[in-house]
């Protein structure tokens, strides 16, 4: 495994220019042959997403970067219920197949995202032919068919499945009041895990959610896992989405969740990391995607570039977050960023449409940002 030294990551452009051209070329070559997957090889897998437009139209520079830097891959949308089965039995395999082929070709850990969620699920799932709410029996059949077909198609190729996404509320409010819950009760969650396990017994099965630092959610998750383990529900890990900001959450709470969840025997996967640098637009800090806020200039202050002081804060925040992850590398199997570069982050459109955000490790020109160098410095050597 190739490792770049700290110096190669942190060297400034002035210093670089001062080196002879041979040395410069050597450093450039080393930098293009190696990436985050190599830097963090002793810590955890390092992943990113492939977006639907990239899968549809291709994007050679971006795909080259992804292959060079990462060893885990998640499709941002194309495996969700709505795009993959928009009408009952009408499966859209083109993009998921391309995604899985890309991961296979580059020998990556492929993540299936996701099997069951309350969002991006087509309306037909919850109604019968007459447009009435579907019966529990029928919904169970649909759930089973969906999981067996989707997970079955990629059996042995998808290493990790986000089996259920976001079924738990924050604080002490318990299960999310989704249609799944209303029609099937909380048993839909464990049933999804059983079905996924029966379909692909070797896959690692995760429950995935946001606001993972929230103490009420943490407690609920710990109790859910303990109950599942007692009753033999095949769950192997918890996905911490990691949609965070410059000043939230408190990393002590984050650490408490890593420790509490890992103590139940679960592996931790950081599944959707990004760091929002823009002013807070709302109270909630996660990814509840039902509410958008009104655009205003005050909420979008960095349209012409990120000021140096904010860039420094972002870099410091990335560093402290990765110090925490590396400290718990015995519990964490993977860190995935939600998106690859700032130009194509969902954070430009949420929770306010049309802003210019800077949440990732690569800039809009696909260059490594200072945060990249900072996290490389805290990797285990
Ligand atoms: C959640 C989901 C992801 C994605 C993000 C927003 O976190 O798990 O699939 O939709 O919201 O982009």
mmCIF file of C-alpha atoms and ligand atoms in Angstrom:
data_model
loop_
_atom_site.group_PDB
_atom_site.id
_atom_site.type_symbol
_atom_site.label_atom_id
_atom_site.label_comp_id
_atom_site.label_asym_id
_atom_site.label_seq_id
_atom_site.Cartn_x
_atom_site.Cartn_y
_atom_site.Cartn_z
ATOM 1 C CA UNK A 1 0.000 0.000 0.000
ATOM 2 C CA UNK A 2 1.500 3.377 -0.985
ATOM 3 C CA UNK A 3 1.632 6.022 1.690
ATOM 4 C CA UNK A 4 2.310 9.652 1.064
ATOM 5 C CA UNK A 5 4.266 11.317 3.812
ATOM 6 C CA UNK A 6 2.741 14.200 5.715
ATOM 7 C CA UNK A 7 5.140 16.531 4.012
ATOM 8 C CA UNK A 8 3.791 15.660 0.600
ATOM 9 C CA UNK A 9 0.312 16.608 1.648
ATOM 10 C CA UNK A 10 1.086 19.768 3.541
ATOM 11 C CA UNK A 11 3.732 21.259 1.342
ATOM 12 C CA UNK A 12 2.679 24.760 0.200
ATOM 13 C CA UNK A 13 2.663 25.863 -3.400
ATOM 14 C CA UNK A 14 5.546 28.327 -2.891
ATOM 15 C CA UNK A 15 7.711 25.595 -1.430
ATOM 16 C CA UNK A 16 6.693 23.296 -4.214
ATOM 17 C CA UNK A 17 7.685 25.848 -6.872
ATOM 18 C CA UNK A 18 11.056 26.249 -5.212
ATOM 19 C CA UNK A 19 11.864 22.580 -5.709
ATOM 20 C CA UNK A 20 13.556 21.448 -8.888
ATOM 21 C CA UNK A 21 11.269 20.406 -11.677
ATOM 22 C CA UNK A 22 12.230 16.721 -11.310
ATOM 23 C CA UNK A 23 11.274 16.728 -7.649
ATOM 24 C CA UNK A 24 8.093 18.585 -8.495
ATOM 25 C CA UNK A 25 7.169 15.977 -11.054
ATOM 26 C CA UNK A 26 7.939 13.183 -8.618
ATOM 27 C CA UNK A 27 5.684 14.678 -5.979
ATOM 28 C CA UNK A 28 2.933 15.277 -8.497
ATOM 29 C CA UNK A 29 3.193 11.675 -9.660
ATOM 30 C CA UNK A 30 3.031 10.349 -6.103
ATOM 31 C CA UNK A 31 0.051 12.552 -5.388
ATOM 32 C CA UNK A 32 -1.865 11.290 -8.391
ATOM 33 C CA UNK A 33 -1.132 7.655 -7.649
ATOM 34 C CA UNK A 34 -2.387 7.740 -4.115
ATOM 35 C CA UNK A 35 -5.387 8.939 -2.234
ATOM 36 C CA UNK A 36 -7.442 8.971 0.934
ATOM 37 C CA UNK A 37 -7.893 5.199 0.751
ATOM 38 C CA UNK A 38 -4.116 4.818 1.095
ATOM 39 C CA UNK A 39 -3.636 7.552 3.680
ATOM 40 C CA UNK A 40 -6.277 5.972 5.944
ATOM 41 C CA UNK A 41 -5.452 2.363 5.090
ATOM 42 C CA UNK A 42 -4.673 1.594 8.723
ATOM 43 C CA UNK A 43 -7.799 3.311 9.997
ATOM 44 C CA UNK A 44 -10.892 2.639 7.912
ATOM 45 C CA UNK A 45 -12.263 2.479 4.404
ATOM 46 C CA UNK A 46 -12.720 5.852 2.782
ATOM 47 C CA UNK A 47 -15.758 6.287 0.550
ATOM 48 C CA UNK A 48 -17.684 8.732 -1.569
ATOM 49 C CA UNK A 49 -20.840 8.790 -3.677
ATOM 50 C CA UNK A 50 -21.547 8.490 -7.380
ATOM 51 C CA UNK A 51 -24.384 10.780 -8.436
ATOM 52 C CA UNK A 52 -27.113 9.981 -10.920
ATOM 53 C CA UNK A 53 -25.873 12.579 -13.500
ATOM 54 C CA UNK A 54 -22.357 11.115 -13.308
ATOM 55 C CA UNK A 55 -23.743 7.621 -13.879
ATOM 56 C CA UNK A 56 -25.960 8.854 -16.700
ATOM 57 C CA UNK A 57 -23.509 10.979 -18.631
ATOM 58 C CA UNK A 58 -20.065 9.979 -17.372
ATOM 59 C CA UNK A 59 -17.469 12.457 -16.109
ATOM 60 C CA UNK A 60 -13.952 11.190 -16.738
ATOM 61 C CA UNK A 61 -11.992 13.600 -14.498
ATOM 62 C CA UNK A 62 -14.352 12.980 -11.594
ATOM 63 C CA UNK A 63 -14.446 9.204 -12.065
ATOM 64 C CA UNK A 64 -10.640 9.113 -12.251
ATOM 65 C CA UNK A 65 -10.447 11.044 -9.012
ATOM 66 C CA UNK A 66 -12.945 8.715 -7.332
ATOM 67 C CA UNK A 67 -11.039 5.618 -8.450
ATOM 68 C CA UNK A 68 -7.748 7.083 -7.254
ATOM 69 C CA UNK A 69 -8.867 8.427 -3.883
ATOM 70 C CA UNK A 70 -11.550 6.063 -2.555
ATOM 71 C CA UNK A 71 -12.125 2.389 -1.826
ATOM 72 C CA UNK A 72 -15.823 2.494 -0.968
ATOM 73 C CA UNK A 73 -18.672 3.789 -3.070
ATOM 74 C CA UNK A 74 -22.356 4.622 -2.512
ATOM 75 C CA UNK A 75 -24.905 5.599 -5.178
ATOM 76 C CA UNK A 76 -26.516 8.837 -4.040
ATOM 77 C CA UNK A 77 -29.927 8.137 -5.532
ATOM 78 C CA UNK A 78 -30.255 5.463 -8.189
ATOM 79 C CA UNK A 79 -30.894 2.548 -5.826
ATOM 80 C CA UNK A 80 -33.584 4.288 -3.820
ATOM 81 C CA UNK A 81 -37.079 2.883 -4.275
ATOM 82 C CA UNK A 82 -38.445 5.773 -6.358
ATOM 83 C CA UNK A 83 -35.792 5.727 -9.093
ATOM 84 C CA UNK A 84 -35.214 1.979 -9.056
ATOM 85 C CA UNK A 85 -38.858 0.806 -9.058
ATOM 86 C CA UNK A 86 -41.001 3.824 -9.991
ATOM 87 C CA UNK A 87 -43.933 1.550 -10.906
ATOM 88 C CA UNK A 88 -44.579 -1.858 -9.391
ATOM 89 C CA UNK A 89 -42.294 -4.387 -11.056
ATOM 90 C CA UNK A 90 -40.833 -1.778 -13.460
ATOM 91 C CA UNK A 91 -37.185 -2.026 -12.479
ATOM 92 C CA UNK A 92 -34.678 0.529 -13.709
ATOM 93 C CA UNK A 93 -31.408 -1.353 -13.673
ATOM 94 C CA UNK A 94 -29.249 0.706 -16.038
ATOM 95 C CA UNK A 95 -27.734 3.079 -13.487
ATOM 96 C CA UNK A 96 -27.502 0.668 -10.538
ATOM 97 C CA UNK A 97 -25.750 -1.828 -12.853
ATOM 98 C CA UNK A 98 -23.299 0.849 -14.001
ATOM 99 C CA UNK A 99 -22.662 1.846 -10.417
ATOM 100 C CA UNK A 100 -21.981 -1.728 -9.288
ATOM 101 C CA UNK A 101 -19.798 -2.371 -12.346
ATOM 102 C CA UNK A 102 -17.718 0.725 -11.555
ATOM 103 C CA UNK A 103 -17.191 -0.401 -7.958
ATOM 104 C CA UNK A 104 -16.368 -3.944 -9.058
ATOM 105 C CA UNK A 105 -13.905 -2.755 -11.701
ATOM 106 C CA UNK A 106 -12.047 -0.661 -9.148
ATOM 107 C CA UNK A 107 -12.187 -3.292 -6.447
ATOM 108 C CA UNK A 108 -14.178 -1.096 -4.092
ATOM 109 C CA UNK A 109 -16.470 -1.874 -1.190
ATOM 110 C CA UNK A 110 -19.851 -1.253 -2.739
ATOM 111 C CA UNK A 111 -22.590 0.155 -0.523
ATOM 112 C CA UNK A 112 -26.250 -0.372 -1.388
ATOM 113 C CA UNK A 113 -28.334 2.643 -0.379
ATOM 114 C CA UNK A 114 -31.052 1.942 0.633
ATOM 115 C CA UNK A 115 -33.690 -0.757 0.928
ATOM 116 C CA UNK A 116 -36.356 0.902 3.093
ATOM 117 C CA UNK A 117 -36.924 4.609 3.768
ATOM 118 C CA UNK A 118 -39.928 6.889 4.291
ATOM 119 C CA UNK A 119 -38.606 9.352 1.685
ATOM 120 C CA UNK A 120 -38.076 8.879 -2.058
ATOM 121 C CA UNK A 121 -40.492 5.990 -2.053
ATOM 122 C CA UNK A 122 -43.159 6.108 -4.779
ATOM 123 C CA UNK A 123 -46.798 6.627 -3.832
ATOM 124 C CA UNK A 124 -47.934 3.302 -5.339
ATOM 125 C CA UNK A 125 -46.174 1.377 -2.572
ATOM 126 C CA UNK A 126 -48.734 2.482 0.000
ATOM 127 C CA UNK A 127 -51.972 2.223 -1.971
ATOM 128 C CA UNK A 128 -53.996 -0.560 -3.560
ATOM 129 C CA UNK A 129 -55.535 -0.649 -7.058
ATOM 130 C CA UNK A 130 -58.455 1.475 -5.866
ATOM 131 C CA UNK A 131 -56.137 4.112 -4.464
ATOM 132 C CA UNK A 132 -57.009 3.128 -0.884
ATOM 133 C CA UNK A 133 -54.344 2.592 1.786
ATOM 134 C CA UNK A 134 -52.761 -0.772 1.139
ATOM 135 C CA UNK A 135 -53.332 -3.660 3.552
ATOM 136 C CA UNK A 136 -50.532 -4.754 5.882
ATOM 137 C CA UNK A 137 -50.421 -8.108 4.092
ATOM 138 C CA UNK A 138 -49.953 -6.493 0.704
ATOM 139 C CA UNK A 139 -47.363 -4.017 1.975
ATOM 140 C CA UNK A 140 -45.400 -6.846 3.526
ATOM 141 C CA UNK A 141 -45.428 -8.663 0.202
ATOM 142 C CA UNK A 142 -44.178 -5.533 -1.572
ATOM 143 C CA UNK A 143 -41.430 -5.037 0.971
ATOM 144 C CA UNK A 144 -40.318 -8.636 0.544
ATOM 145 C CA UNK A 145 -40.398 -8.502 -3.249
ATOM 146 C CA UNK A 146 -38.450 -5.252 -3.282
ATOM 147 C CA UNK A 147 -35.689 -6.449 -0.990
ATOM 148 C CA UNK A 148 -35.367 -9.882 -2.578
ATOM 149 C CA UNK A 149 -35.212 -8.417 -6.076
ATOM 150 C CA UNK A 150 -32.824 -5.543 -5.385
ATOM 151 C CA UNK A 151 -30.458 -7.196 -2.917
ATOM 152 C CA UNK A 152 -30.735 -10.455 -4.885
ATOM 153 C CA UNK A 153 -29.589 -8.907 -8.155
ATOM 154 C CA UNK A 154 -26.312 -7.809 -6.564
ATOM 155 C CA UNK A 155 -25.827 -10.724 -4.193
ATOM 156 C CA UNK A 156 -22.141 -11.211 -3.432
ATOM 157 C CA UNK A 157 -21.194 -7.898 -5.057
ATOM 158 C CA UNK A 158 -22.639 -5.363 -2.648
ATOM 159 C CA UNK A 159 -20.632 -5.595 0.558
ATOM 160 C CA UNK A 160 -22.744 -3.326 2.731
ATOM 161 C CA UNK A 161 -26.452 -2.483 2.683
ATOM 162 C CA UNK A 162 -28.135 0.484 4.342
ATOM 163 C CA UNK A 163 -31.141 -1.693 5.082
ATOM 164 C CA UNK A 164 -33.351 0.852 6.828
ATOM 165 C CA UNK A 165 -32.839 4.601 6.652
ATOM 166 C CA UNK A 166 -34.097 7.116 9.225
ATOM 167 C CA UNK A 167 -36.821 5.186 11.031
ATOM 168 C CA UNK A 168 -36.188 6.838 14.406
ATOM 169 C CA UNK A 169 -37.114 10.328 15.608
ATOM 170 C CA UNK A 170 -34.835 12.602 17.600
ATOM 171 C CA UNK A 171 -34.995 13.059 21.369
ATOM 172 C CA UNK A 172 -37.190 10.504 23.051
ATOM 173 C CA UNK A 173 -39.917 10.414 20.439
ATOM 174 C CA UNK A 174 -39.274 6.830 19.318
ATOM 175 C CA UNK A 175 -40.143 5.401 15.908
ATOM 176 C CA UNK A 176 -40.778 7.858 13.093
ATOM 177 C CA UNK A 177 -44.453 8.179 12.221
ATOM 178 C CA UNK A 178 -44.011 7.017 8.636
ATOM 179 C CA UNK A 179 -46.419 5.094 6.435
ATOM 180 C CA UNK A 180 -44.292 2.031 7.080
ATOM 181 C CA UNK A 181 -44.903 2.409 10.785
ATOM 182 C CA UNK A 182 -48.595 3.251 10.423
ATOM 183 C CA UNK A 183 -49.353 0.236 8.266
ATOM 184 C CA UNK A 184 -46.910 -2.406 9.522
ATOM 185 C CA UNK A 185 -45.823 -1.235 12.966
ATOM 186 C CA UNK A 186 -42.148 -1.158 14.041
ATOM 187 C CA UNK A 187 -41.730 -4.784 13.008
ATOM 188 C CA UNK A 188 -41.095 -3.573 9.430
ATOM 189 C CA UNK A 189 -37.569 -2.642 10.481
ATOM 190 C CA UNK A 190 -36.508 -6.057 11.739
ATOM 191 C CA UNK A 191 -38.334 -7.769 8.900
ATOM 192 C CA UNK A 192 -36.257 -5.763 6.426
ATOM 193 C CA UNK A 193 -33.084 -6.976 8.134
ATOM 194 C CA UNK A 194 -34.210 -10.609 8.056
ATOM 195 C CA UNK A 195 -35.127 -10.360 4.376
ATOM 196 C CA UNK A 196 -31.836 -8.692 3.450
ATOM 197 C CA UNK A 197 -29.883 -11.324 5.363
ATOM 198 C CA UNK A 198 -31.769 -14.220 3.796
ATOM 199 C CA UNK A 199 -31.172 -12.708 0.363
ATOM 200 C CA UNK A 200 -27.461 -11.992 0.779
ATOM 201 C CA UNK A 201 -26.120 -13.701 3.915
ATOM 202 C CA UNK A 202 -22.603 -12.326 3.497
ATOM 203 C CA UNK A 203 -23.552 -8.645 3.271
ATOM 204 C CA UNK A 204 -22.958 -6.298 6.203
ATOM 205 C CA UNK A 205 -26.322 -4.864 7.209
ATOM 206 C CA UNK A 206 -26.639 -1.355 8.624
ATOM 207 C CA UNK A 207 -29.311 0.802 10.173
ATOM 208 C CA UNK A 208 -28.575 4.377 8.960
ATOM 209 C CA UNK A 209 -29.707 7.690 10.500
ATOM 210 C CA UNK A 210 -28.886 11.366 11.109
ATOM 211 C CA UNK A 211 -28.486 13.357 14.337
ATOM 212 C CA UNK A 212 -26.640 10.358 15.680
ATOM 213 C CA UNK A 213 -25.258 12.487 18.522
ATOM 214 C CA UNK A 214 -28.768 13.130 19.863
ATOM 215 C CA UNK A 215 -28.946 11.530 23.348
ATOM 216 C CA UNK A 216 -32.590 10.444 22.998
ATOM 217 C CA UNK A 217 -31.917 8.862 19.618
ATOM 218 C CA UNK A 218 -28.756 7.214 20.944
ATOM 219 C CA UNK A 219 -30.685 5.649 23.831
ATOM 220 C CA UNK A 220 -33.433 4.425 21.531
ATOM 221 C CA UNK A 221 -30.893 2.935 19.113
ATOM 222 C CA UNK A 222 -29.007 1.163 21.910
ATOM 223 C CA UNK A 223 -32.238 -0.372 23.185
ATOM 224 C CA UNK A 224 -33.295 -1.362 19.681
ATOM 225 C CA UNK A 225 -29.943 -3.063 19.029
ATOM 226 C CA UNK A 226 -29.995 -4.902 22.364
ATOM 227 C CA UNK A 227 -33.500 -6.127 21.681
ATOM 228 C CA UNK A 228 -32.541 -7.206 18.137
ATOM 229 C CA UNK A 229 -29.460 -9.017 19.343
ATOM 230 C CA UNK A 230 -31.453 -10.890 21.974
ATOM 231 C CA UNK A 231 -33.933 -12.020 19.341
ATOM 232 C CA UNK A 232 -31.427 -12.793 16.604
ATOM 233 C CA UNK A 233 -32.256 -9.978 14.181
ATOM 234 C CA UNK A 234 -29.299 -9.837 11.766
ATOM 235 C CA UNK A 235 -27.987 -6.283 12.203
ATOM 236 C CA UNK A 236 -24.254 -5.672 12.002
ATOM 237 C CA UNK A 237 -23.690 -1.970 12.245
ATOM 238 C CA UNK A 238 -25.036 1.527 12.520
ATOM 239 C CA UNK A 239 -24.568 4.172 9.864
ATOM 240 C CA UNK A 240 -23.893 7.614 11.326
ATOM 241 C CA UNK A 241 -24.795 9.929 8.471
ATOM 242 C CA UNK A 242 -22.521 12.709 9.701
ATOM 243 C CA UNK A 243 -24.304 15.731 8.221
ATOM 244 C CA UNK A 244 -22.662 18.217 10.544
ATOM 245 C CA UNK A 245 -21.624 21.864 10.680
ATOM 246 C CA UNK A 246 -18.766 24.059 11.840
ATOM 247 C CA UNK A 247 -20.190 24.369 15.341
ATOM 248 C CA UNK A 248 -22.573 21.460 15.730
ATOM 249 C CA UNK A 249 -22.858 18.910 17.075
ATOM 250 C CA UNK A 250 -20.776 18.937 20.217
ATOM 251 C CA UNK A 251 -18.175 16.254 19.483
ATOM 252 C CA UNK A 252 -18.449 14.981 23.060
ATOM 253 C CA UNK A 253 -22.010 13.921 22.284
ATOM 254 C CA UNK A 254 -20.820 12.443 19.012
ATOM 255 C CA UNK A 255 -18.162 10.457 20.818
ATOM 256 C CA UNK A 256 -20.690 9.296 23.420
ATOM 257 C CA UNK A 257 -22.768 7.850 20.589
ATOM 258 C CA UNK A 258 -19.789 6.113 18.959
ATOM 259 C CA UNK A 259 -18.910 4.545 22.294
ATOM 260 C CA UNK A 260 -22.441 3.580 23.306
ATOM 261 C CA UNK A 261 -23.315 2.040 19.936
ATOM 262 C CA UNK A 262 -19.990 0.228 19.616
ATOM 263 C CA UNK A 263 -20.433 -1.162 23.141
ATOM 264 C CA UNK A 264 -23.491 -3.056 21.875
ATOM 265 C CA UNK A 265 -21.226 -4.909 19.444
ATOM 266 C CA UNK A 266 -22.182 -2.885 16.377
ATOM 267 C CA UNK A 267 -19.629 -1.660 13.856
ATOM 268 C CA UNK A 268 -19.779 2.057 13.107
ATOM 269 C CA UNK A 269 -19.880 3.393 9.548
ATOM 270 C CA UNK A 270 -19.804 7.150 8.955
ATOM 271 C CA UNK A 271 -22.001 7.080 5.892
ATOM 272 C CA UNK A 272 -22.710 10.611 4.612
ATOM 273 C CA UNK A 273 -20.157 13.025 6.030
ATOM 274 C CA UNK A 274 -20.199 16.697 5.062
ATOM 275 C CA UNK A 275 -19.562 19.921 6.987
ATOM 276 C CA UNK A 276 -21.927 22.805 6.302
ATOM 277 C CA UNK A 277 -20.180 26.212 6.485
ATOM 278 C CA UNK A 278 -23.210 28.430 5.800
ATOM 279 C CA UNK A 279 -25.317 30.326 8.351
ATOM 280 C CA UNK A 280 -27.881 28.234 10.149
ATOM 281 C CA UNK A 281 -31.108 28.345 8.273
ATOM 282 C CA UNK A 282 -33.201 26.312 10.637
ATOM 283 C CA UNK A 283 -33.280 24.648 13.988
ATOM 284 C CA UNK A 284 -32.903 21.039 13.014
ATOM 285 C CA UNK A 285 -29.431 19.847 12.299
ATOM 286 C CA UNK A 286 -29.883 16.733 10.265
ATOM 287 C CA UNK A 287 -31.295 15.646 6.979
ATOM 288 C CA UNK A 288 -35.057 15.730 7.410
ATOM 289 C CA UNK A 289 -35.636 16.668 3.827
ATOM 290 C CA UNK A 290 -39.255 17.710 3.942
ATOM 291 C CA UNK A 291 -38.667 21.397 4.732
ATOM 292 C CA UNK A 292 -36.899 24.013 2.605
ATOM 293 C CA UNK A 293 -36.242 27.563 3.763
ATOM 294 C CA UNK A 294 -36.618 30.784 1.801
ATOM 295 C CA UNK A 295 -33.453 32.046 0.052
ATOM 296 C CA UNK A 296 -31.908 35.311 1.216
ATOM 297 C CA UNK A 297 -28.515 36.952 0.598
ATOM 298 C CA UNK A 298 -27.631 36.803 4.300
ATOM 299 C CA UNK A 299 -28.012 33.040 4.183
ATOM 300 C CA UNK A 300 -25.647 32.820 1.197
ATOM 301 C CA UNK A 301 -22.610 34.973 2.032
ATOM 302 C CA UNK A 302 -19.805 33.165 0.168
ATOM 303 C CA UNK A 303 -20.903 33.182 -3.459
ATOM 304 C CA UNK A 304 -17.541 34.592 -4.561
ATOM 305 C CA UNK A 305 -15.370 32.167 -2.623
ATOM 306 C CA UNK A 306 -14.800 31.097 0.947
ATOM 307 C CA UNK A 307 -13.022 33.761 3.061
ATOM 308 C CA UNK A 308 -9.720 32.591 4.538
ATOM 309 C CA UNK A 309 -10.985 32.679 8.127
ATOM 310 C CA UNK A 310 -13.963 30.435 7.302
ATOM 311 C CA UNK A 311 -11.735 28.089 5.292
ATOM 312 C CA UNK A 312 -9.467 27.865 8.349
ATOM 313 C CA UNK A 313 -12.462 27.012 10.541
ATOM 314 C CA UNK A 314 -13.564 24.319 8.118
ATOM 315 C CA UNK A 315 -10.064 22.868 8.008
ATOM 316 C CA UNK A 316 -9.838 22.838 11.809
ATOM 317 C CA UNK A 317 -13.272 21.248 12.064
ATOM 318 C CA UNK A 318 -12.357 18.501 9.609
ATOM 319 C CA UNK A 319 -9.201 17.889 11.579
ATOM 320 C CA UNK A 320 -10.959 17.533 14.938
ATOM 321 C CA UNK A 321 -13.647 15.308 13.450
ATOM 322 C CA UNK A 322 -11.006 12.992 11.982
ATOM 323 C CA UNK A 323 -9.019 13.035 15.206
ATOM 324 C CA UNK A 324 -12.146 11.620 16.804
ATOM 325 C CA UNK A 325 -12.626 9.025 14.058
ATOM 326 C CA UNK A 326 -9.001 7.927 14.180
ATOM 327 C CA UNK A 327 -9.147 7.696 17.970
ATOM 328 C CA UNK A 328 -12.023 5.229 17.493
ATOM 329 C CA UNK A 329 -10.596 3.430 14.491
ATOM 330 C CA UNK A 330 -11.093 0.110 16.285
ATOM 331 C CA UNK A 331 -14.860 0.737 16.132
ATOM 332 C CA UNK A 332 -15.196 2.519 12.787
ATOM 333 C CA UNK A 333 -15.039 0.520 9.549
ATOM 334 C CA UNK A 334 -15.674 3.258 7.013
ATOM 335 C CA UNK A 335 -15.948 6.996 6.517
ATOM 336 C CA UNK A 336 -17.857 8.111 3.402
ATOM 337 C CA UNK A 337 -18.382 11.718 2.318
ATOM 338 C CA UNK A 338 -21.769 12.577 0.815
ATOM 339 C CA UNK A 339 -20.548 13.832 -2.525
ATOM 340 C CA UNK A 340 -17.020 14.277 -3.793
ATOM 341 C CA UNK A 341 -16.602 17.980 -4.553
ATOM 342 C CA UNK A 342 -18.266 21.205 -3.400
ATOM 343 C CA UNK A 343 -19.868 21.937 -6.751
ATOM 344 C CA UNK A 344 -22.121 18.913 -6.508
ATOM 345 C CA UNK A 345 -23.089 18.767 -2.868
ATOM 346 C CA UNK A 346 -26.740 18.557 -1.822
ATOM 347 C CA UNK A 347 -25.779 21.219 0.721
ATOM 348 C CA UNK A 348 -25.921 23.821 -2.081
ATOM 349 C CA UNK A 349 -29.634 23.158 -2.248
ATOM 350 C CA UNK A 350 -30.639 22.268 1.280
ATOM 351 C CA UNK A 351 -32.140 23.534 3.530
ATOM 352 C CA UNK A 352 -32.162 26.618 1.264
ATOM 353 C CA UNK A 353 -32.126 26.295 -2.502
ATOM 354 C CA UNK A 354 -29.428 27.942 -4.642
ATOM 355 C CA UNK A 355 -26.653 28.642 -2.120
ATOM 356 C CA UNK A 356 -22.903 28.208 -2.515
ATOM 357 C CA UNK A 357 -21.601 25.821 0.105
ATOM 358 C CA UNK A 358 -18.171 24.280 0.719
ATOM 359 C CA UNK A 359 -18.770 21.098 2.714
ATOM 360 C CA UNK A 360 -16.416 18.551 1.118
ATOM 361 C CA UNK A 361 -12.715 17.717 0.725
ATOM 362 C CA UNK A 362 -12.406 18.684 -2.968
ATOM 363 C CA UNK A 363 -13.240 22.102 -4.422
ATOM 364 C CA UNK A 364 -15.295 22.887 -7.511
ATOM 365 C CA UNK A 365 -12.246 22.368 -9.721
ATOM 366 C CA UNK A 366 -11.685 18.928 -8.141
ATOM 367 C CA UNK A 367 -8.598 20.117 -6.268
ATOM 368 C CA UNK A 368 -7.797 18.913 -2.789
ATOM 369 C CA UNK A 369 -8.755 21.515 -0.208
ATOM 370 C CA UNK A 370 -6.709 22.447 2.873
ATOM 371 C CA UNK A 371 -9.029 20.192 4.893
ATOM 372 C CA UNK A 372 -7.686 17.263 2.885
ATOM 373 C CA UNK A 373 -4.153 17.977 4.045
ATOM 374 C CA UNK A 374 -5.335 18.460 7.630
ATOM 375 C CA UNK A 375 -7.093 15.099 7.856
ATOM 376 C CA UNK A 376 -4.182 13.348 6.137
ATOM 377 C CA UNK A 377 -2.014 14.571 9.004
ATOM 378 C CA UNK A 378 -4.090 12.778 11.620
ATOM 379 C CA UNK A 379 -4.209 9.398 9.831
ATOM 380 C CA UNK A 380 -2.411 6.502 11.490
ATOM 381 C CA UNK A 381 0.984 5.811 9.916
HETATM 382 C C1 LIG B 1 -30.257 11.533 3.664
HETATM 383 C C2 LIG B 1 -30.268 10.273 2.832
HETATM 384 C C3 LIG B 1 -29.382 10.393 1.613
HETATM 385 C C4 LIG B 1 -29.549 11.719 0.941
HETATM 386 C C5 LIG B 1 -29.349 12.831 1.914
HETATM 387 C C6 LIG B 1 -29.524 14.163 1.257
HETATM 388 O O1 LIG B 1 -29.197 11.689 4.462
HETATM 389 O O2 LIG B 1 -29.873 9.143 3.551
HETATM 390 O O3 LIG B 1 -29.730 9.387 0.722
HETATM 391 O O4 LIG B 1 -30.817 11.813 0.364
HETATM 392 O O5 LIG B 1 -30.327 12.710 2.910
HETATM 393 O O6 LIG B 1 -28.885 14.267 0.046
#
